[in-house]
CSV table of C-alpha atoms in Angstrom, one decimal:
chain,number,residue,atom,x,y,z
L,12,UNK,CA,32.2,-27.3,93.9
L,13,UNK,CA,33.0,-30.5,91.7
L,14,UNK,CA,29.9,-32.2,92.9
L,15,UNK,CA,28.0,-28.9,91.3
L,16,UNK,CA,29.2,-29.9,88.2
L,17,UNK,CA,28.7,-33.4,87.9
L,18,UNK,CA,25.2,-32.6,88.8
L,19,UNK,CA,22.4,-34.5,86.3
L,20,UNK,CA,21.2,-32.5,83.0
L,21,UNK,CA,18.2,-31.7,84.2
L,22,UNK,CA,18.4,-30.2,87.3
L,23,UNK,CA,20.4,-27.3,85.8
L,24,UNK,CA,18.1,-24.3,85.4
L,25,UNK,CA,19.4,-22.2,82.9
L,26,UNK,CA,20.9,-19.5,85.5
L,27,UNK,CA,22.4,-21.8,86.7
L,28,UNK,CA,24.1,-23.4,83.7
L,29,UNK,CA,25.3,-19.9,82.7
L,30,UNK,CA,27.3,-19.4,86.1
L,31,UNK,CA,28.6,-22.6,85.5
L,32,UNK,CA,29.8,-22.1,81.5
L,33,UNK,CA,31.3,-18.5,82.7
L,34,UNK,CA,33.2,-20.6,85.8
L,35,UNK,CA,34.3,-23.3,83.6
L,36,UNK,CA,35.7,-21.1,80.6
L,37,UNK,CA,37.6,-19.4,83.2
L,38,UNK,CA,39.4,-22.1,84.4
L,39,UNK,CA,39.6,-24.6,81.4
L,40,UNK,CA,40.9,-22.0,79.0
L,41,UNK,CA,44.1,-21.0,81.3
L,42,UNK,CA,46.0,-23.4,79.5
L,43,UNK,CA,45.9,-22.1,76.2
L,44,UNK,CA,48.6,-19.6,76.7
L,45,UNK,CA,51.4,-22.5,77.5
L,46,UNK,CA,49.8,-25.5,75.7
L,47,UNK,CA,49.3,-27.4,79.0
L,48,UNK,CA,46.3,-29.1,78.0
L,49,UNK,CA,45.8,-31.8,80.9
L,50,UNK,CA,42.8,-30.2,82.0
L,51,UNK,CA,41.2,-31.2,79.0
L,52,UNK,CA,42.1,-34.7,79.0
L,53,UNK,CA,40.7,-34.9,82.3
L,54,UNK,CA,43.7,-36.0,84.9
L,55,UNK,CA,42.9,-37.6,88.0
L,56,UNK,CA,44.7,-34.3,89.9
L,57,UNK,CA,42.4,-31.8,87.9
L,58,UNK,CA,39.2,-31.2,90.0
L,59,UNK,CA,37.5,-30.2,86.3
L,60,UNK,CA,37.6,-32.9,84.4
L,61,UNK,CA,35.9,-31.3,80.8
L,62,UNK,CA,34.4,-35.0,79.6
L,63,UNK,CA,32.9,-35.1,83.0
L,64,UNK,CA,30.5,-32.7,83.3
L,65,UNK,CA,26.8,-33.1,82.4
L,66,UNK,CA,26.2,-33.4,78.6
L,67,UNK,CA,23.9,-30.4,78.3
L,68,UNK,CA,26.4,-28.1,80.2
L,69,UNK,CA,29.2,-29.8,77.9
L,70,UNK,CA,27.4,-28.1,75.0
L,71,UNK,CA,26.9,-24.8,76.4
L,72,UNK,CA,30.5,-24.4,77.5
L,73,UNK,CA,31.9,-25.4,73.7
L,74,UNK,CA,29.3,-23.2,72.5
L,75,UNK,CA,30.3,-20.3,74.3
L,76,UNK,CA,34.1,-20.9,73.0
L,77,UNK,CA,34.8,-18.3,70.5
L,78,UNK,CA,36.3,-19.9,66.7
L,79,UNK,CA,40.1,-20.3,67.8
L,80,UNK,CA,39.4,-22.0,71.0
L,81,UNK,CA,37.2,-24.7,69.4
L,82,UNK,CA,39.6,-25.3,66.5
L,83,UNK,CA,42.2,-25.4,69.3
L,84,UNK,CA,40.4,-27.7,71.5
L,85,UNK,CA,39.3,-29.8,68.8
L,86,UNK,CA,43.3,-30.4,67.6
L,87,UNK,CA,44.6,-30.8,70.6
L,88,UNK,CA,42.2,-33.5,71.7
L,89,UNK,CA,40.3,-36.2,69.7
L,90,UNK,CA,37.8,-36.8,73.0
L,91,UNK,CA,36.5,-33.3,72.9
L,92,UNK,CA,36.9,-32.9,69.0
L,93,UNK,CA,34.2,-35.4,69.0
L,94,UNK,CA,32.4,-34.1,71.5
L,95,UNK,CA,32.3,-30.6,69.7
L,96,UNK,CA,30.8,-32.5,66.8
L,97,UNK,CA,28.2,-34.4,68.9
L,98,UNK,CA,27.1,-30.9,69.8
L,99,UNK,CA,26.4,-30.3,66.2
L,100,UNK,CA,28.9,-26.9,66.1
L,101,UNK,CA,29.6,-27.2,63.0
L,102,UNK,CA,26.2,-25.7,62.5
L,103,UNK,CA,27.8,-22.2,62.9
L,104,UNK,CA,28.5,-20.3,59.8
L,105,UNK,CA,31.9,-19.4,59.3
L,106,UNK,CA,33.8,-17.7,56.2
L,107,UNK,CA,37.3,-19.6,55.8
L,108,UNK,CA,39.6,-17.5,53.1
L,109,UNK,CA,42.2,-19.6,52.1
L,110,UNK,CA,45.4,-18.1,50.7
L,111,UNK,CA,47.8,-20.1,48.6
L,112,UNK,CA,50.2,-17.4,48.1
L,113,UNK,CA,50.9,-17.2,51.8
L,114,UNK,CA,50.4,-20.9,53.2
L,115,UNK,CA,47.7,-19.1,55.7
L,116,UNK,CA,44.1,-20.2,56.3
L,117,UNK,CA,41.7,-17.7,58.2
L,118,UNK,CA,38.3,-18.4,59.6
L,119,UNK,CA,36.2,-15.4,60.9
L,120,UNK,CA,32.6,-15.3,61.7
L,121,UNK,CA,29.9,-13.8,59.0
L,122,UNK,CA,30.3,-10.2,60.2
L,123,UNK,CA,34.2,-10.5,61.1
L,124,UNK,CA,34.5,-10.1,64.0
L,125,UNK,CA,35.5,-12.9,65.6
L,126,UNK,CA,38.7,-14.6,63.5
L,127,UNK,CA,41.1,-17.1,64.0
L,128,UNK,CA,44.3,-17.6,61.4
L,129,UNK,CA,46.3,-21.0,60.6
L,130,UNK,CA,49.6,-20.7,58.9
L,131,UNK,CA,52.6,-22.6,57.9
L,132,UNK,CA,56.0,-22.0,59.2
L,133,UNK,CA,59.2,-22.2,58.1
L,134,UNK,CA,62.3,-23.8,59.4
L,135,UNK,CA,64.0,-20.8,61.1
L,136,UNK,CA,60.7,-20.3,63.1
L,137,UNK,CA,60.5,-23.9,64.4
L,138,UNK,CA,64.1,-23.6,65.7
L,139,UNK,CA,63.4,-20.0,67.4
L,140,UNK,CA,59.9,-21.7,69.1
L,141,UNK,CA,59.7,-23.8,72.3
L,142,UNK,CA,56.1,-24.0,71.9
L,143,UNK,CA,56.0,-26.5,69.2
L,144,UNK,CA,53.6,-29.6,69.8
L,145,UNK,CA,53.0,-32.7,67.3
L,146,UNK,CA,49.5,-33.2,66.5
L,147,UNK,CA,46.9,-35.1,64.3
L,148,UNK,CA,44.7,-33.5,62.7
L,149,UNK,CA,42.4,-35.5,60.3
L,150,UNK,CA,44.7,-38.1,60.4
L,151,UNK,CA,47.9,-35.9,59.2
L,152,UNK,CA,50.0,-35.4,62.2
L,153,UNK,CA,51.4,-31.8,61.9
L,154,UNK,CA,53.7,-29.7,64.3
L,155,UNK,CA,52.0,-26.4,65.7
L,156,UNK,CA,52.5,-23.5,67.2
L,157,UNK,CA,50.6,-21.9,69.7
L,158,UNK,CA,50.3,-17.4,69.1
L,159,UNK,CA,48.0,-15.0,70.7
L,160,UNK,CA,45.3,-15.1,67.7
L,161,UNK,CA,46.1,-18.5,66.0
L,162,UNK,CA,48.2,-21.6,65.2
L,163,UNK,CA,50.8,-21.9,62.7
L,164,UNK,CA,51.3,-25.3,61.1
L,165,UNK,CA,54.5,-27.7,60.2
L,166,UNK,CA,56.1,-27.2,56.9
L,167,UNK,CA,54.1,-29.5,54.8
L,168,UNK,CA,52.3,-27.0,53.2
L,169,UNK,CA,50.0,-29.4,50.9
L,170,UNK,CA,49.3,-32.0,53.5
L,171,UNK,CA,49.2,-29.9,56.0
L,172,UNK,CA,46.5,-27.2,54.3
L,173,UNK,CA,44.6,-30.1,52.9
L,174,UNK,CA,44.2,-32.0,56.7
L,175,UNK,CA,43.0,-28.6,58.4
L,176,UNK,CA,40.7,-27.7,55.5
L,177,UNK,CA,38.9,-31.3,56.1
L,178,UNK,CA,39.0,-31.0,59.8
L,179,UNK,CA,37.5,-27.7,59.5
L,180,UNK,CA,34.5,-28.4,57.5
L,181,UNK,CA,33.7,-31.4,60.4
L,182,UNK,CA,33.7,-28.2,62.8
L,183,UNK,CA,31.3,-25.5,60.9
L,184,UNK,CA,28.9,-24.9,57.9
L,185,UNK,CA,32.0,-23.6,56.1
L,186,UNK,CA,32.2,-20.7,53.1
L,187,UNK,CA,35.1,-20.6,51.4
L,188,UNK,CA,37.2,-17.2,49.6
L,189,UNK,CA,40.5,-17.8,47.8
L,190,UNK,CA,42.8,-16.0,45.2
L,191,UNK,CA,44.1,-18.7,42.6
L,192,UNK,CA,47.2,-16.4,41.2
L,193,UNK,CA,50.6,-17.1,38.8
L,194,UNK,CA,52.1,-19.5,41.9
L,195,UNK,CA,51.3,-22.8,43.5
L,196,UNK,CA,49.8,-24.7,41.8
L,197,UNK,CA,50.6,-27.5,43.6
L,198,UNK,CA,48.7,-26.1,46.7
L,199,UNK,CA,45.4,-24.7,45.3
L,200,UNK,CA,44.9,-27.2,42.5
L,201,UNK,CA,44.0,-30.1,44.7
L,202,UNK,CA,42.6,-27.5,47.5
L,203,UNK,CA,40.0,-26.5,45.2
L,204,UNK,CA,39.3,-29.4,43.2
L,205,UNK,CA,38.5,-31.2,46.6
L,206,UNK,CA,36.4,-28.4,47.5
L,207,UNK,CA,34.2,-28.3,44.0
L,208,UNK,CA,34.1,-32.2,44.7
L,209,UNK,CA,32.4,-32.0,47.8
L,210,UNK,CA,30.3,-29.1,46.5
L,211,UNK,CA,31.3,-26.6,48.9
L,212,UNK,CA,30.1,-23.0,48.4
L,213,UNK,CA,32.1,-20.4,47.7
L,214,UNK,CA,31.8,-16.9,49.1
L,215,UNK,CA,34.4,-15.1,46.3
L,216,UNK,CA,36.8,-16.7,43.7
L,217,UNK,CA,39.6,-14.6,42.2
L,218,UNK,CA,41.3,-16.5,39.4
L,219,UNK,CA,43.7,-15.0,37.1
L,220,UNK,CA,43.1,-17.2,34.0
L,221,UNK,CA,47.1,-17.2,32.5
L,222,UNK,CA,46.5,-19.9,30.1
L,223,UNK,CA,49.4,-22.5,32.1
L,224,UNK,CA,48.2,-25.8,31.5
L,225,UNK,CA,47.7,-26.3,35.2
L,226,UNK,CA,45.3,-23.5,34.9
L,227,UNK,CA,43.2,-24.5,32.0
L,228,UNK,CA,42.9,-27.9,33.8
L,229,UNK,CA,41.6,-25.9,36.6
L,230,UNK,CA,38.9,-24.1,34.9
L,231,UNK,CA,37.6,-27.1,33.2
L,232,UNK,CA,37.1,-28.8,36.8
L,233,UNK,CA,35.3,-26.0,38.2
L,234,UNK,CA,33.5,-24.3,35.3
L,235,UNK,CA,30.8,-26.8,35.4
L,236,UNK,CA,30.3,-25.9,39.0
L,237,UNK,CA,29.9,-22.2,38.7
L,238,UNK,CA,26.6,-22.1,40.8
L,239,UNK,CA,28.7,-23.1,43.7
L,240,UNK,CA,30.6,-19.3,43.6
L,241,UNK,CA,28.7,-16.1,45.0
L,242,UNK,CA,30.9,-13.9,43.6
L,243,UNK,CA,33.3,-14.7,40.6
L,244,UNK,CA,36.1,-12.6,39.5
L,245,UNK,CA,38.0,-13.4,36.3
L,246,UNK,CA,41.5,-11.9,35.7
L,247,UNK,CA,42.9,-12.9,32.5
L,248,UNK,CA,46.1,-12.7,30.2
L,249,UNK,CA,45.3,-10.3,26.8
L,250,UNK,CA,47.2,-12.8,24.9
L,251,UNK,CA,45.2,-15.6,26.3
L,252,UNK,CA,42.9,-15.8,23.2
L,253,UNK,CA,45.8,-17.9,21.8
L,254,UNK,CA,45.9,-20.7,24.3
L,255,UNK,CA,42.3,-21.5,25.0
L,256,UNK,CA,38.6,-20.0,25.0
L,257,UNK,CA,36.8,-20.5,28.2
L,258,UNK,CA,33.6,-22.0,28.4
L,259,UNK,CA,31.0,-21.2,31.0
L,260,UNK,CA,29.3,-24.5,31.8
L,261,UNK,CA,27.2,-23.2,34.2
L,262,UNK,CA,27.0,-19.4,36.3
L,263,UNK,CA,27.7,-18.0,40.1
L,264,UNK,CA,25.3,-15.2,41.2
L,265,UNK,CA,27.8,-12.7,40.5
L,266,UNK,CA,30.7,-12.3,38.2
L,267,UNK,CA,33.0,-9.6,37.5
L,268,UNK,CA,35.1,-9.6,34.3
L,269,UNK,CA,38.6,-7.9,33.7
L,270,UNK,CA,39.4,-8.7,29.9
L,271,UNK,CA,36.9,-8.8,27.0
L,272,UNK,CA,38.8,-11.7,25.8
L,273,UNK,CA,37.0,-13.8,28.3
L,274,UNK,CA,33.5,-12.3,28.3
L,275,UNK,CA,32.4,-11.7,24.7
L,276,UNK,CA,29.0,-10.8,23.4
L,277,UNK,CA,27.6,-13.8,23.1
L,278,UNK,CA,28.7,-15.0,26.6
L,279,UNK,CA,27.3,-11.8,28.3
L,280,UNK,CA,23.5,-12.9,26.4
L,281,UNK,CA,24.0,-16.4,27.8
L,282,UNK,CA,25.0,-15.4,31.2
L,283,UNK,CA,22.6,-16.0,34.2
L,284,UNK,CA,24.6,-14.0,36.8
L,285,UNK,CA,22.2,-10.8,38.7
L,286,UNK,CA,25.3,-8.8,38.7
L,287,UNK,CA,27.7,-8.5,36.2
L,288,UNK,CA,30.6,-6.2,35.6
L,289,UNK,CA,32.8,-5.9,32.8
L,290,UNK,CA,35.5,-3.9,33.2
L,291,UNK,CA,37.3,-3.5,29.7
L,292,UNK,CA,34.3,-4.9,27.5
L,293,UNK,CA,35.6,-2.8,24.8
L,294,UNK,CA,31.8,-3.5,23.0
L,295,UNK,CA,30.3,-1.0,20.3
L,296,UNK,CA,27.4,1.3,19.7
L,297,UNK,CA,25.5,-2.2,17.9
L,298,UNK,CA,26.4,-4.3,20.8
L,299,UNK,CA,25.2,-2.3,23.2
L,300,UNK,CA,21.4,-1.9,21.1
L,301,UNK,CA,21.7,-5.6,21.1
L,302,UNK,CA,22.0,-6.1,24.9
L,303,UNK,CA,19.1,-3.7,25.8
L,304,UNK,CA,17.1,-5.2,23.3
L,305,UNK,CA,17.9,-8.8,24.3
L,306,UNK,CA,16.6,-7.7,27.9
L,307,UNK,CA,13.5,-5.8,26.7
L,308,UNK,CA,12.4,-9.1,24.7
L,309,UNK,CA,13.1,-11.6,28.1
L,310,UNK,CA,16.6,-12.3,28.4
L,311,UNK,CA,18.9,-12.2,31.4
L,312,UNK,CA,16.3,-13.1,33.3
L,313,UNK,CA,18.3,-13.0,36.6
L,314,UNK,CA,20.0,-9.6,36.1
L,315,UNK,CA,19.6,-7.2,38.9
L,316,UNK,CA,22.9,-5.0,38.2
L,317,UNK,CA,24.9,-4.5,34.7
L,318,UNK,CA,28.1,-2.5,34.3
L,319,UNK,CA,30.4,-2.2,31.0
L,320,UNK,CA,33.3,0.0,31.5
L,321,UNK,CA,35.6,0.9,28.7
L,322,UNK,CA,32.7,0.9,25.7
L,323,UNK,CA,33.8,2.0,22.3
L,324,UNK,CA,30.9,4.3,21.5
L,325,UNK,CA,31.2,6.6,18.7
L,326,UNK,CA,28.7,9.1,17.0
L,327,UNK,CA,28.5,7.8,13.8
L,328,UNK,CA,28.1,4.3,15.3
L,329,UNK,CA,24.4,3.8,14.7
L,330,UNK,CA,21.7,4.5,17.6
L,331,UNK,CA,21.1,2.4,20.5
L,332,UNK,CA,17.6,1.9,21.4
L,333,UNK,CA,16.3,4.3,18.5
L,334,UNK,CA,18.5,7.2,20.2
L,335,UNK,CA,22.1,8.6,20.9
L,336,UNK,CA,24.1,6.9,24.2
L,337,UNK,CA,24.2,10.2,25.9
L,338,UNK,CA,20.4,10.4,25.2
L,339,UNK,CA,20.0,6.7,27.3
L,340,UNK,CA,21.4,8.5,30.3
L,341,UNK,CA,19.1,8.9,33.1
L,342,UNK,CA,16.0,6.4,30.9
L,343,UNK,CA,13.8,4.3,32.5
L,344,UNK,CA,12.9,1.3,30.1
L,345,UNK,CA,11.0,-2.0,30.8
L,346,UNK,CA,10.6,-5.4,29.3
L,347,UNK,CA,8.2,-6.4,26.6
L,348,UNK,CA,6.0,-8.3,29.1
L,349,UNK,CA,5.7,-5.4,31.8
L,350,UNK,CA,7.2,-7.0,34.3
L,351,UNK,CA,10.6,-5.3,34.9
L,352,UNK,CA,12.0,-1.8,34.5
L,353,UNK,CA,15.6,-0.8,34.1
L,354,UNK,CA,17.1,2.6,35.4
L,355,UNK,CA,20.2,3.7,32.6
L,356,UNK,CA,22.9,5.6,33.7
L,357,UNK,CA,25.7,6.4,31.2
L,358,UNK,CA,28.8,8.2,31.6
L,359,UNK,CA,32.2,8.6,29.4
L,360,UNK,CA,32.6,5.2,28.0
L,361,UNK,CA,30.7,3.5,30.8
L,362,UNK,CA,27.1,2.4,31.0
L,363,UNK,CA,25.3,1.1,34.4
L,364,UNK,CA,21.8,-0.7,34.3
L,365,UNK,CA,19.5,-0.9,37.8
L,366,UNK,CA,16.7,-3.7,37.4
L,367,UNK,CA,13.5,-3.8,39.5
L,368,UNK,CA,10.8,-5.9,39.2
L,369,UNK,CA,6.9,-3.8,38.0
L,370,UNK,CA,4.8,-4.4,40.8
């Protein structure tokens, strides 16, 4: 059966190279579940050796590995690590959500269904584990841990997070989520930095803007960056008027704000976003005339979706648009030039705005 194996690339039809992926994955991946990985070193007494079989069946056997058996394959040995990158895997879009708070790192595929999670442990778990196996990963050697749906990591949290982080982006065409909250700084601040740096895109950014110094050194890194984000959410402190302003260098495609100290009038005009939400905008009867009438003449160009919760409309406020808010509910307007038209729909002290292009 060996010598089918080691037969040349191209005298594997593809039928054939399919029976011989399902055979192989069978075999090579009984391992996993006590960290025995000789097979894939290729011993002399193992009749399978991996780094032995014909290139083009060497690819279709990593690429029918689901995420947590190529991140495991790739740690556990550097020969097939770099075979997994000669195969150009890291091709595959993967969403990797990074939490700070907990030490864990979790890469799932774009519609979730296949996941893998890498965590940190502490010292009571190393001493309970017999599974526990020194690796290197990106040049940081790190203890793991084998479990059923992941790896857990040594306690090094920053080294350790940073080494798999890199080793991961050498694997996959990588999108990254995280929550930057009140704690560890010391974690995220050079997790994300790195990753603005490299210009990695983001899938979602939560930041709670607390105005720490570590945190307004943070923004100031990434604000510039801003296109990098899909989806920006801004939490912020109602005091923190008093430690700094932001400043939006540049804009991701969505943003959703919590706190009208961050997002005032003149920042909403200047933003590029198509979606934005803003939660506690606490804006008037005349900055509400000004926003539709900044769109009707041209401006946010981009916008697609507009939400203000938390207006401060009143009757005697002045009209909006030449009429009353509750009179905007359900009005279809359109831009100066024709080109766009804007579905309104109001309710209590909330107004929503639908934009499609005239065609």
């Amino acid at each position: 059966m060996s010598g089918d194996f080691l037969r040349a690339e191209g005298e594997l039809d593809s039928g054939k190279r399919e029976e011989l992926v399902r055979l192989y994955l069978h075999i090579s991946l009984l391992p996993f579940a006590s960290l025995h990985f000789s097979l894939f070193a290729a011993p002399m007494s193992s009749p399978f050796p991996l780094l032995r079989l014909p290139g083009l069946v060497l690819c279709d056997v990593f690429r029918s590995l689901n995420i947590g058996e190529k991140i495991q394959l790739s740690i556990y040995s550097k020969k097939i690590s770099t075979q997994i990158n000669n195969c150009r895997l890291y091709s595959q879009n993967v969403i990797v959500d990074l939490s700070c708070l907990s030490h864990k790192i979790r890469v799932h595929s774009e519609n979730n269904r296949d996941t893998f999670e890498i965590s940190n442990y502490s010292d009571s778990c190393k001493s309970q584990n017999s599974n526990t196996h020194q690796f290197s990963i990106a040049c940081c050697s790190v203890r793991v841990i084998s479990i059923p749906k992941g790896i857990t990591l040594g306690k090094n949290h920053r080294e350790a997070f940073l080494s798999v982080i890199r080793h991961l982006l050498k694997m996959f065409q990588c999108k990254f989520s995280t929550t930057i909250s009140y704690c560890n700084s010391d974690l995220y601040q050079p997790t994300i930095a790195m990753l603005f740096d490299l210009r990695m895109e983001f899938k979602t950014i939560i930041i709670d803007l607390n105005g720490s110094e570590d945190r307004i050194l943070l923004w100031n890194q990434i604000s510039k960056k801003l296109e990098l984000v899909e989806d920006l959410v801004i939490l912020s402190d109602l005091n923190l008027f008093r430690y700094f302003t932001p400043v939006f260098a540049s804009w991701p495609q969505k943003i959703s704000i919590m706190d009208s100290v961050v997002f005032t009038l003149e920042s909403l005009l200047a933003c590029t976003c198509t979606a934005i939400t803003h939660r506690r905008s606490h804006m008037k009867n005349k900055d509400l005339d000004v926003i539709l009438k900044n769109w009707k003449a041209g401006g946010l160009p981009n916008l697609k979706c507009l939400r203000l919760d938390y207006l401060m409309i009143t009757d005697d406020g002045g009209h909006i648009l030449g009429t009353t808010f509750r009179e905007l509910n359900g009005m279809v307007i359109e831009t100066d030039d024709g080109s766009k038209k804007a579905t309104i729909i109001t309710y209590a002290q909330c107004i929503e705005m639908s934009v499609t292009p005239i065609i």
